Tab-separated table of C-alpha atoms and ligand atoms in Angstrom:
chain	number	residue	atom	x	y	z
X	29	MET	CA	15.691	2.283	3.482
X	30	ILE	CA	15.633	3.834	7.057
X	31	ILE	CA	12.811	2.580	8.821
X	32	GLU	CA	12.227	5.702	10.970
X	33	GLN	CA	13.780	8.811	12.231
X	34	THR	CA	14.990	8.700	15.802
X	35	THR	CA	16.508	11.103	17.941
X	36	LEU	CA	19.722	9.231	18.273
X	37	LEU	CA	21.857	11.832	16.364
X	38	ARG	CA	20.254	14.992	18.054
X	39	GLY	CA	22.975	17.292	19.141
X	40	LYS	CA	25.858	15.346	17.859
X	41	LYS	CA	28.733	17.360	16.634
X	42	ILE	CA	29.998	15.475	13.357
X	43	LEU	CA	33.181	17.116	11.243
X	44	PHE	CA	32.070	16.194	7.721
X	45	GLY	CA	35.073	16.043	5.210
X	46	VAL	CA	34.514	15.944	1.853
X	47	SER	CA	37.070	15.267	-1.051
X	48	GLY	CA	37.311	15.927	-4.510
X	49	SER	CA	35.254	13.246	-6.394
X	50	ILE	CA	32.153	13.153	-8.570
X	51	ALA	CA	30.427	11.071	-5.463
X	52	ALA	CA	30.568	14.670	-3.437
X	53	PHE	CA	27.073	15.439	-4.918
X	54	LYS	CA	25.789	12.503	-2.893
X	55	ALA	CA	27.458	13.580	0.425
X	56	ALA	CA	25.246	16.644	0.105
X	57	GLY	CA	22.203	14.430	0.398
X	58	TRP	CA	24.129	12.828	3.591
X	59	VAL	CA	24.681	16.264	5.279
X	60	SER	CA	20.680	17.273	4.457
X	61	SER	CA	19.761	13.941	6.024
X	62	LEU	CA	22.103	14.567	9.225
X	63	THR	CA	20.957	18.001	9.630
X	64	LYS	CA	17.448	16.681	9.619
X	65	GLU	CA	18.261	14.490	12.569
X	66	GLU	CA	19.250	17.290	14.114
X	67	ALA	CA	23.239	16.570	14.239
X	68	GLN	CA	25.397	19.535	14.508
X	69	VAL	CA	27.313	19.463	11.092
X	70	THR	CA	30.527	21.555	10.028
X	71	VAL	CA	31.506	20.661	6.342
X	72	VAL	CA	35.612	20.551	5.514
X	73	MET	CA	36.061	20.489	1.760
X	74	THR	CA	39.222	19.720	0.165
X	75	ALA	CA	40.229	22.165	-2.685
X	76	ALA	CA	39.313	19.547	-5.259
X	77	ALA	CA	35.871	18.916	-3.448
X	78	THR	CA	34.910	22.605	-3.999
X	79	ARG	CA	35.416	22.002	-8.102
X	80	PHE	CA	32.517	19.392	-7.871
X	81	VAL	CA	30.200	20.932	-5.310
X	82	THR	CA	30.138	24.691	-4.109
X	83	PRO	CA	30.666	25.098	-0.770
X	84	LEU	CA	27.463	27.085	-0.602
X	85	THR	CA	25.377	24.002	-1.435
X	86	PHE	CA	26.987	22.493	2.007
X	87	ALA	CA	26.583	25.919	3.958
X	88	ALA	CA	22.878	25.957	2.975
X	89	LEU	CA	22.263	22.107	3.975
X	90	SER	CA	24.281	22.225	7.112
X	91	GLY	CA	23.400	25.703	8.257
X	92	ASN	CA	26.787	26.267	9.184
X	93	GLU	CA	29.737	28.110	7.340
X	94	VAL	CA	31.748	25.723	5.233
X	95	GLN	CA	35.754	25.492	6.026
X	96	SER	CA	38.254	24.739	3.334
X	97	ASP	CA	41.358	26.910	3.927
X	98	ILE	CA	43.842	26.261	6.336
X	99	PHE	CA	45.044	29.866	6.277
X	100	ALA	CA	41.971	31.267	7.086
X	101	GLY	CA	43.203	32.035	10.438
X	102	GLY	CA	41.685	31.166	13.735
X	103	MET	CA	43.626	27.755	14.218
X	104	ALA	CA	40.595	25.831	12.676
X	105	HIS	CA	42.645	22.890	12.025
X	106	ILE	CA	42.649	22.364	15.907
X	107	ALA	CA	39.634	24.017	16.828
X	108	LEU	CA	37.334	22.381	14.525
X	109	PRO	CA	38.099	18.771	15.432
X	110	ALA	CA	38.521	19.637	19.291
X	111	ALA	CA	34.969	19.215	20.208
X	112	VAL	CA	33.223	16.670	17.676
X	113	ASP	CA	31.766	13.588	18.455
X	114	ALA	CA	32.832	11.904	15.064
X	115	VAL	CA	34.804	12.844	11.779
X	116	LEU	CA	33.026	11.592	8.727
X	117	ILE	CA	34.842	11.847	5.367
X	118	ALA	CA	32.687	11.109	2.342
X	119	PRO	CA	33.651	10.793	-0.556
X	120	ALA	CA	37.402	9.797	0.344
X	121	THR	CA	39.498	9.808	-2.350
X	122	ALA	CA	42.503	7.830	-3.412
X	123	GLN	CA	44.433	10.962	-2.683
X	124	THR	CA	42.766	11.813	0.716
X	125	VAL	CA	43.338	8.268	1.862
X	126	ALA	CA	46.859	8.343	1.210
X	127	ARG	CA	47.001	12.206	2.684
X	128	LEU	CA	45.754	10.615	5.878
X	129	ALA	CA	47.708	7.233	5.950
X	130	TYR	CA	50.813	9.167	5.636
X	131	GLY	CA	50.125	11.850	8.301
X	132	PHE	CA	50.225	14.900	5.847
X	133	ALA	CA	49.074	17.906	7.411
X	134	ASP	CA	49.144	20.076	4.010
X	135	ASP	CA	45.346	21.144	3.692
X	136	LEU	CA	42.790	21.537	6.648
X	137	LEU	CA	41.102	18.265	6.172
X	138	SER	CA	43.984	16.462	6.807
X	139	ALA	CA	45.510	18.534	9.631
X	140	ALA	CA	42.131	18.332	11.263
X	141	VAL	CA	42.011	14.756	11.565
X	142	LEU	CA	45.613	14.652	12.426
X	143	ALA	CA	44.482	16.815	15.785
X	144	CYS	CA	41.428	14.895	16.143
X	145	SER	CA	40.888	12.231	18.688
X	146	SER	CA	37.173	11.473	18.398
X	147	PRO	CA	36.323	8.012	16.055
X	148	VAL	CA	37.077	8.645	12.299
X	149	LEU	CA	34.587	7.153	9.603
X	150	ILE	CA	35.956	7.180	6.089
X	151	CYS	CA	33.609	6.381	3.001
X	152	PRO	CA	36.106	6.092	0.069
X	153	ALA	CA	34.974	6.463	-3.475
X	154	MET	CA	37.260	6.075	-6.712
X	155	ASN	CA	37.644	4.014	-9.927
X	156	SER	CA	38.179	0.589	-9.111
X	157	LYS	CA	41.695	0.467	-10.526
X	158	MET	CA	42.583	3.011	-7.913
X	159	LEU	CA	40.710	1.308	-5.336
X	160	THR	CA	42.432	-2.327	-5.710
X	161	HIS	CA	45.805	-0.838	-6.490
X	162	PRO	CA	48.192	-2.239	-3.553
X	163	ALA	CA	49.434	1.570	-2.556
X	164	THR	CA	45.360	2.378	-2.136
X	165	GLN	CA	44.810	-0.844	-0.290
X	166	ARG	CA	47.967	-0.410	1.978
X	167	ASN	CA	46.870	3.131	2.811
X	168	LEU	CA	43.506	1.560	3.641
X	169	ALA	CA	45.312	-1.128	5.684
X	170	THR	CA	47.101	1.744	7.570
X	171	LEU	CA	44.176	3.853	8.347
X	172	ARG	CA	42.275	0.541	9.813
X	173	GLU	CA	45.546	0.201	11.882
X	174	PHE	CA	45.241	3.542	13.137
X	175	GLY	CA	41.498	2.566	14.603
X	176	TYR	CA	39.573	4.559	11.887
X	177	THR	CA	36.407	2.751	10.309
X	178	ILE	CA	36.341	2.121	6.609
X	179	VAL	CA	32.771	1.733	5.197
X	180	GLU	CA	33.809	-0.216	1.906
X	181	PRO	CA	32.826	0.891	-1.401
X	182	GLU	CA	30.059	-0.899	-3.300
X	183	SER	CA	30.334	-2.531	-6.655
X	184	GLY	CA	28.380	-1.278	-9.691
X	185	ARG	CA	28.678	0.994	-12.690
X	186	LEU	CA	30.929	3.981	-11.557
X	187	ALA	CA	30.831	7.331	-12.813
X	188	CYS	CA	33.916	6.732	-15.550
X	189	GLY	CA	31.607	4.122	-17.183
X	190	GLU	CA	33.470	1.098	-15.851
X	191	GLU	CA	31.796	-1.616	-13.801
X	192	GLY	CA	33.547	-2.588	-10.554
X	193	ALA	CA	34.028	-1.947	-6.704
X	194	GLY	CA	34.541	1.860	-5.804
X	195	ARG	CA	31.093	3.125	-5.649
X	196	LEU	CA	30.275	5.291	-2.665
X	197	ALA	CA	28.725	3.013	0.251
X	198	ALA	CA	24.562	3.516	0.850
X	199	TRP	CA	23.844	6.136	3.051
X	200	ASP	CA	21.840	3.499	5.207
X	201	THR	CA	25.268	1.442	5.957
X	202	VAL	CA	27.127	4.731	6.423
X	203	ARG	CA	24.269	6.163	9.192
X	204	GLU	CA	24.264	2.683	10.882
X	205	THR	CA	28.125	2.453	10.813
X	206	LEU	CA	28.180	6.063	12.380
X	207	LEU	CA	25.406	5.141	15.009
X	208	GLY	CA	27.508	2.102	15.959
X	209	LEU	CA	30.601	4.260	16.536
X	210	LEU	CA	28.536	6.728	18.564
X	211	ALA	CA	26.963	3.735	20.839
X	212	THR	CA	28.111	2.227	23.822
X	213	GLN	CA	29.445	-1.207	22.777
X	214	ASP	CA	27.664	-3.297	25.623
X	215	MET	CA	26.475	-5.970	23.427
X	216	ALA	CA	29.808	-6.608	22.039
X	217	GLU	CA	29.923	-10.138	23.611
X	218	GLN	CA	26.401	-11.064	22.534
X	219	GLN	CA	25.075	-13.428	19.872
X	220	VAL	CA	21.659	-12.427	19.089
X	221	LEU	CA	18.983	-14.325	17.281
X	222	ILE	CA	15.544	-11.980	16.508
X	223	THR	CA	12.745	-13.614	14.576
X	224	ALA	CA	10.579	-10.754	12.815
X	225	GLY	CA	7.386	-10.062	10.627
X	226	PRO	CA	4.322	-12.288	10.027
X	227	THR	CA	4.509	-15.767	8.621
X	228	ARG	CA	2.418	-16.807	5.437
X	229	GLU	CA	0.594	-20.034	5.460
X	230	PRO	CA	-0.292	-21.130	2.017
X	231	LEU	CA	-3.895	-22.348	1.153
X	232	ASP	CA	-3.482	-22.945	-2.465
X	233	PRO	CA	-1.029	-21.347	-5.099
X	234	ALA	CA	-2.608	-18.071	-5.052
X	235	ARG	CA	-3.805	-17.449	-1.152
X	236	PHE	CA	-2.395	-17.529	1.916
X	237	LEU	CA	-3.255	-16.704	5.566
X	238	SER	CA	-1.106	-14.014	7.461
X	239	ASN	CA	-1.416	-11.211	9.954
X	240	ARG	CA	-0.772	-7.457	9.763
X	241	SER	CA	2.825	-7.802	11.639
X	242	SER	CA	5.241	-5.255	9.429
X	243	GLY	CA	8.397	-6.531	11.201
X	244	LYS	CA	9.080	-3.225	12.240
X	245	MET	CA	9.881	-4.003	15.810
X	246	GLY	CA	11.879	-7.191	14.993
X	247	TYR	CA	14.272	-5.061	12.429
X	248	ALA	CA	14.414	-2.183	14.956
X	249	LEU	CA	15.663	-4.640	17.482
X	250	ALA	CA	18.456	-6.107	14.947
X	251	ARG	CA	19.682	-2.803	14.047
X	252	THR	CA	19.889	-1.413	17.611
X	253	ALA	CA	21.620	-4.728	18.842
X	254	LYS	CA	24.092	-4.615	15.901
X	255	ARG	CA	24.687	-0.933	16.732
X	256	ARG	CA	25.576	-2.132	20.404
X	257	GLY	CA	28.160	-4.330	19.342
X	258	ALA	CA	25.960	-7.607	19.050
X	259	ALA	CA	26.466	-10.160	16.204
X	260	VAL	CA	23.109	-10.441	14.921
X	261	THR	CA	21.155	-13.064	13.065
X	262	LEU	CA	17.326	-11.986	12.254
X	263	ILE	CA	15.004	-14.622	10.704
X	264	SER	CA	12.176	-12.764	9.015
X	265	GLY	CA	9.035	-13.629	7.681
X	266	PRO	CA	7.950	-11.712	4.320
X	267	VAL	CA	8.101	-7.947	4.822
X	268	ALA	CA	8.765	-4.885	3.080
X	269	LEU	CA	11.781	-3.764	4.688
X	270	GLU	CA	15.449	-3.477	3.851
X	271	PRO	CA	17.873	-5.741	5.601
X	272	PRO	CA	19.467	-3.831	8.372
X	273	PRO	CA	23.194	-3.357	7.227
X	274	GLY	CA	25.773	-5.750	9.193
X	275	VAL	CA	22.824	-8.324	9.968
X	276	ALA	CA	22.781	-11.754	8.712
X	277	VAL	CA	19.154	-12.352	7.641
X	278	ILE	CA	17.310	-15.537	6.946
X	279	HIS	CA	14.185	-15.425	4.963
X	280	VAL	CA	11.495	-17.693	5.725
X	281	GLU	CA	7.710	-17.697	4.790
X	282	THR	CA	5.910	-20.279	6.870
X	283	ALA	CA	5.675	-21.018	10.577
X	284	LEU	CA	7.451	-24.315	9.823
X	285	GLU	CA	10.399	-22.732	7.943
X	286	MET	CA	10.789	-20.170	10.803
X	287	ALA	CA	10.639	-23.075	13.143
X	288	GLU	CA	13.549	-24.984	11.666
X	289	ALA	CA	15.255	-21.946	11.075
X	290	VAL	CA	15.130	-21.057	14.544
X	291	SER	CA	16.235	-24.585	15.814
X	292	ARG	CA	19.308	-24.478	13.653
X	293	SER	CA	20.587	-20.904	15.050
X	294	ALA	CA	19.312	-20.975	18.405
X	295	ALA	CA	21.925	-22.918	20.124
X	296	ALA	CA	24.692	-20.362	19.328
X	297	ALA	CA	22.623	-17.499	20.559
X	298	SER	CA	22.901	-15.823	24.028
X	299	ILE	CA	19.715	-13.748	23.627
X	300	VAL	CA	17.019	-14.949	21.432
X	301	VAL	CA	14.033	-12.704	20.600
X	302	LYS	CA	10.871	-13.783	19.428
X	303	ALA	CA	9.442	-10.817	17.819
X	304	ALA	CA	7.599	-12.378	15.055
X	305	ALA	CA	3.821	-12.761	14.654
X	306	VAL	CA	3.801	-16.291	14.084
X	307	ALA	CA	0.559	-17.760	12.352
X	308	ASP	CA	-0.869	-20.036	15.217
X	309	PHE	CA	-2.806	-22.060	12.380
X	310	ARG	CA	-1.789	-23.433	9.012
X	311	ALA	CA	-4.336	-24.971	6.371
X	312	ALA	CA	-4.575	-28.641	7.283
X	313	ALA	CA	-3.926	-29.414	3.583
X	314	PHE	CA	-2.436	-27.306	0.803
X	315	SER	CA	-4.215	-27.429	-2.357
X	316	ALA	CA	-1.814	-27.717	-5.436
X	317	HIS	CA	-4.447	-26.203	-7.615
X	318	LYS	CA	-6.434	-22.896	-6.969
X	319	ILE	CA	-9.582	-23.416	-5.022
X	320	LYS	CA	-12.186	-22.660	-7.499
X	321	LYS	CA	-14.926	-19.891	-6.723
X	322	THR	CA	-17.352	-22.570	-7.700
X	323	VAL	CA	-17.444	-24.189	-4.214
X	324	THR	CA	-19.890	-21.880	-2.598
X	325	GLU	CA	-19.215	-22.517	0.861
X	326	PRO	CA	-15.938	-23.936	1.281
X	327	LEU	CA	-14.491	-25.239	4.609
X	328	LEU	CA	-11.175	-24.386	5.605
X	329	GLU	CA	-9.521	-27.345	7.706
X	330	LEU	CA	-6.751	-25.734	10.139
X	331	ALA	CA	-3.944	-27.484	11.721
X	332	ALA	CA	-1.873	-25.813	14.664
X	333	ASN	CA	1.586	-24.423	14.252
X	334	PRO	CA	4.377	-25.351	16.721
X	335	ASP	CA	4.874	-22.601	19.214
X	336	ILE	CA	8.340	-21.779	18.658
X	337	LEU	CA	8.953	-19.918	21.594
X	338	ALA	CA	7.666	-22.647	23.963
X	339	SER	CA	9.954	-25.145	22.382
X	340	LEU	CA	12.913	-22.628	22.941
X	341	GLY	CA	11.796	-22.261	26.610
X	342	ARG	CA	11.699	-26.307	27.271
X	343	ASN	CA	15.181	-26.795	25.368
X	344	ARG	CA	17.435	-23.552	26.196
X	345	ARG	CA	20.671	-23.312	28.074
X	346	PRO	CA	20.315	-21.911	31.449
X	347	ASP	CA	22.375	-19.233	30.712
X	348	GLN	CA	20.391	-18.175	27.390
X	349	LEU	CA	17.935	-15.221	27.730
X	350	LEU	CA	14.832	-15.689	26.154
X	351	ILE	CA	12.335	-12.579	25.266
X	352	GLY	CA	8.774	-13.178	23.805
X	353	PHE	CA	6.310	-10.796	22.452
X	354	ALA	CA	2.879	-10.517	23.289
X	355	ALA	CA	0.496	-8.553	20.809
X	356	GLU	CA	-2.898	-8.230	23.035
X	357	SER	CA	-6.004	-5.961	23.090
X	358	ASP	CA	-6.905	-6.072	26.533
X	359	SER	CA	-5.857	-7.730	30.282
X	360	HIS	CA	-1.957	-6.892	28.813
X	361	GLU	CA	-0.347	-7.464	32.401
X	362	ALA	CA	-2.186	-10.435	33.106
X	363	GLU	CA	-1.766	-11.883	29.709
X	364	GLY	CA	2.036	-11.154	29.256
X	365	ARG	CA	2.576	-12.770	32.952
X	366	ARG	CA	0.575	-15.732	31.666
X	367	LYS	CA	2.743	-15.851	28.459
X	368	LEU	CA	6.019	-15.841	30.628
X	369	LEU	CA	5.144	-18.669	32.648
X	370	ALA	CA	3.489	-20.966	30.033
X	371	LYS	CA	6.573	-20.245	27.720
X	372	LYS	CA	9.461	-20.378	30.516
X	373	ALA	CA	10.658	-16.837	29.196
X	374	ASP	CA	12.526	-14.328	31.103
X	375	LEU	CA	11.120	-11.518	29.669
X	376	ILE	CA	7.611	-10.918	27.791
X	377	VAL	CA	7.196	-7.648	25.719
X	378	VAL	CA	3.464	-6.600	25.864
X	379	ASN	CA	2.196	-4.417	22.976
X	380	ASP	CA	-1.089	-3.010	22.772
X	381	ILE	CA	-2.525	-3.742	19.049
X	382	LEU	CA	-5.615	-1.507	19.692
X	383	GLY	CA	-3.378	1.666	20.593
X	384	LYS	CA	-3.239	4.540	17.794
X	385	ASN	CA	0.433	4.876	17.350
X	386	THR	CA	1.327	1.257	18.967
X	387	GLY	CA	1.597	-2.363	17.934
X	388	PHE	CA	1.344	-3.565	14.068
X	389	GLU	CA	2.530	-1.289	11.138
X	390	ALA	CA	3.080	1.915	13.360
X	391	ASP	CA	6.589	3.656	13.596
X	392	THR	CA	6.014	4.132	17.482
X	393	ASN	CA	5.248	1.732	20.307
X	394	GLN	CA	4.352	1.783	23.777
X	395	VAL	CA	4.936	-1.799	25.627
X	396	THR	CA	5.001	-3.384	29.035
X	397	LEU	CA	7.973	-5.052	30.026
X	398	ILE	CA	7.231	-8.150	32.218
X	399	THR	CA	9.397	-10.270	34.294
X	400	LEU	CA	9.015	-12.633	37.187
X	401	GLU	CA	9.113	-9.747	39.356
X	402	THR	CA	8.478	-6.696	37.577
X	403	ALA	CA	6.113	-4.880	35.071
X	404	GLU	CA	7.101	-1.728	33.618
X	405	THR	CA	5.280	0.159	31.001
X	406	LEU	CA	7.516	2.327	28.941
X	407	GLU	CA	6.339	5.750	27.572
X	408	LEU	CA	5.333	6.051	23.912
X	409	LEU	CA	8.539	5.987	21.792
X	410	SER	CA	9.980	5.043	18.196
X	411	LYS	CA	10.227	1.570	17.730
X	412	GLU	CA	14.138	1.996	17.618
X	413	GLU	CA	13.892	3.548	21.237
X	414	THR	CA	11.697	0.817	22.495
X	415	ALA	CA	14.491	-1.453	21.273
X	416	ASP	CA	16.988	0.119	23.123
X	417	ARG	CA	15.022	0.003	26.146
X	418	ILE	CA	14.426	-3.746	25.925
X	419	TRP	CA	18.255	-4.463	25.013
X	420	ASP	CA	18.806	-2.355	28.527
X	421	LYS	CA	16.673	-4.692	30.250
X	422	ALA	CA	17.731	-7.755	28.671
X	423	ILE	CA	21.493	-6.879	29.393
X	424	THR	CA	20.285	-6.145	33.066
X	425	LEU	CA	18.622	-9.844	33.280
X	426	LEU	CA	21.412	-11.459	31.625
X	427	HIS	CA	23.789	-10.026	34.064
X	428	SER	CA	21.710	-11.274	37.246
X	429	LYS	CA	21.427	-14.536	35.150
X	430	ARG	CA	25.079	-14.966	35.290
X	431	MET	CA	25.409	-14.211	38.864
X	432	LYS	CA	22.978	-16.784	39.804
X	433	HIS	CA	24.324	-19.390	37.401
X	434	GLY	CA	27.836	-18.514	38.783
X	435	THR	CA	29.241	-18.038	35.123
X	436	GLU	CA	31.697	-15.291	34.241
X	437	GLN	CA	30.217	-11.773	33.194
X	438	VAL	CA	28.304	-10.726	30.611
C	524	C5P	O1	0.748	-17.207	22.362
C	524	C5P	P1	0.924	-15.964	21.576
C	524	C5P	O2	1.212	-16.260	20.203
C	524	C5P	O3	0.275	-14.803	22.047
C	524	C5P	O4	2.565	-15.551	22.045
C	524	C5P	C1	3.402	-14.827	21.323
C	524	C5P	C2	4.806	-14.981	21.213
C	524	C5P	O5	5.066	-16.400	21.313
C	524	C5P	C3	5.687	-13.986	20.458
C	524	C5P	O6	6.949	-14.190	20.925
C	524	C5P	C4	5.737	-15.060	19.409
C	524	C5P	O7	6.952	-14.923	18.395
C	524	C5P	C5	5.814	-16.911	19.861
C	524	C5P	N1	5.144	-17.634	18.950
C	524	C5P	C6	5.993	-18.427	18.455
C	524	C5P	N2	5.205	-19.345	17.863
C	524	C5P	C7	4.038	-19.839	17.532
C	524	C5P	C8	3.218	-18.501	18.156
C	524	C5P	C9	3.822	-17.476	19.023
C	524	C5P	O8	7.024	-18.594	18.877
C	524	C5P	N3	3.317	-20.561	17.074
C-alpha cells in the first residue's frame, strides 16, 4: 500500500516497455498509476505483448499513442529514449532480458534501450524454471553490469500453475525503486534509524493505553531516506501500514521494547529520528487476568516510561545527528526549543496536533523545524514532501557538525 500520492513523479518522462507475458495486464494498472501521479508515460510494446493486451488499453491509460513498430518511420527508436527520465520494462520476459543482454536491436523496445542513456529499470516475470535457468541468470547479471536496475520477481503461485519465483514484483516496490533512481543519492553514506507510530502499554490481556499516532510521518521519513540512498532501520510501534520496500523494520509494542530496540541499533546510526509517539506512562502493574467490570471505580496506577530521546541525547557520539518530534497544541516554538535543549537534540520537528490537516492520522503535515539558532515553519505539505524537507535540513546540519568536529565530509 502506498501511503499517499505525492508530486514526485509530476512531469517525469517515462518510457514504459511491455513485453509478452501474461503479467502484461498488471502493467496496465502501473501505467494508470503513473499517469495519475502526472508522469508522462509513453508505452512501447513488443509484438508478443500486443497478443496479451491490446495497444488500445495502454494508449487509453497513458493518453499517448503506443509504439511497437520499428519500421513505422520517424526514427522512433532514437527519438523515443532521447528525452526520457527513466525506462521501465515490465513485465520483462526471458526473451526481452536476453535481447537486451546481447544488445540486439531487432525490435523497437530493444533498439530504444540501446539508444538510451537514462536509468533503466527491469521487472522480470516468467516461469520459475525459465528464471532460474543459467542462461537467464547470466543475462540478468549482464544487465546489472550495464548498470540497469533489476527489481527481483516475487515468489508465489505463477500463471502456469507452478509455485516458485517469477511473479512480477509488487507495484509499491517498483515505484519506490523508480523514485530512488530519479532522486539525488545525497544520503548514500547515511545509516538512518527511525522510530515511528504509537506504543501500546498493556493493562490486562484485553486492554492497553495508546495514542492516535498513525506512523505515517515516520514511515514517510523511512521511504524518502531509502530513496535518497540511505540504509534505513525503522523501529515501529503497532500501525496499519505496509513496511516500506528496502527498509529493515523492527516491530515493537511497548515503550520499553522500543527503548531496548533503539539502544541495540543506535550506535551504528549516523542519524537517529524519533518520530514515534512514545507513551509517557505505562501501567505500574500488568494484570494477568482481565480487570473485572465489577470493580466500580478502579484506580489505575501509572509508572513513567524512560525518555528514549533524552537518553540518546546523553549517550550519543558527537558526530551523530539526533532529531526529535514534538506534538504540540500551543506555544509550538517555545516548547520545541525547550525540548531541543532538554533532550540535547540537534533538531526538533514541531507539529500542530490541533490543525485540520496536520499531525496525527493526516496525510499532510505542517511543521516547524527548530535548531539552536533557527526556527523555520514549512508550508502545508504531504508527509513525504515534509520528510524530504526534514532530510534536507538534516544533511545541512550534518555537514556543519562534521566541519565543526573536523571529521571527513558527510
Ligand atoms: O517530551 P515529549 O514526549 O513531548 O517529546 C517528544 C519527543 O521525544 C519525540 O521525538 C518522541 O519520540 C521522544 N520521546 C521518547 N521517549 C519518550 C517520550 C518521548 O523518545 N518516553
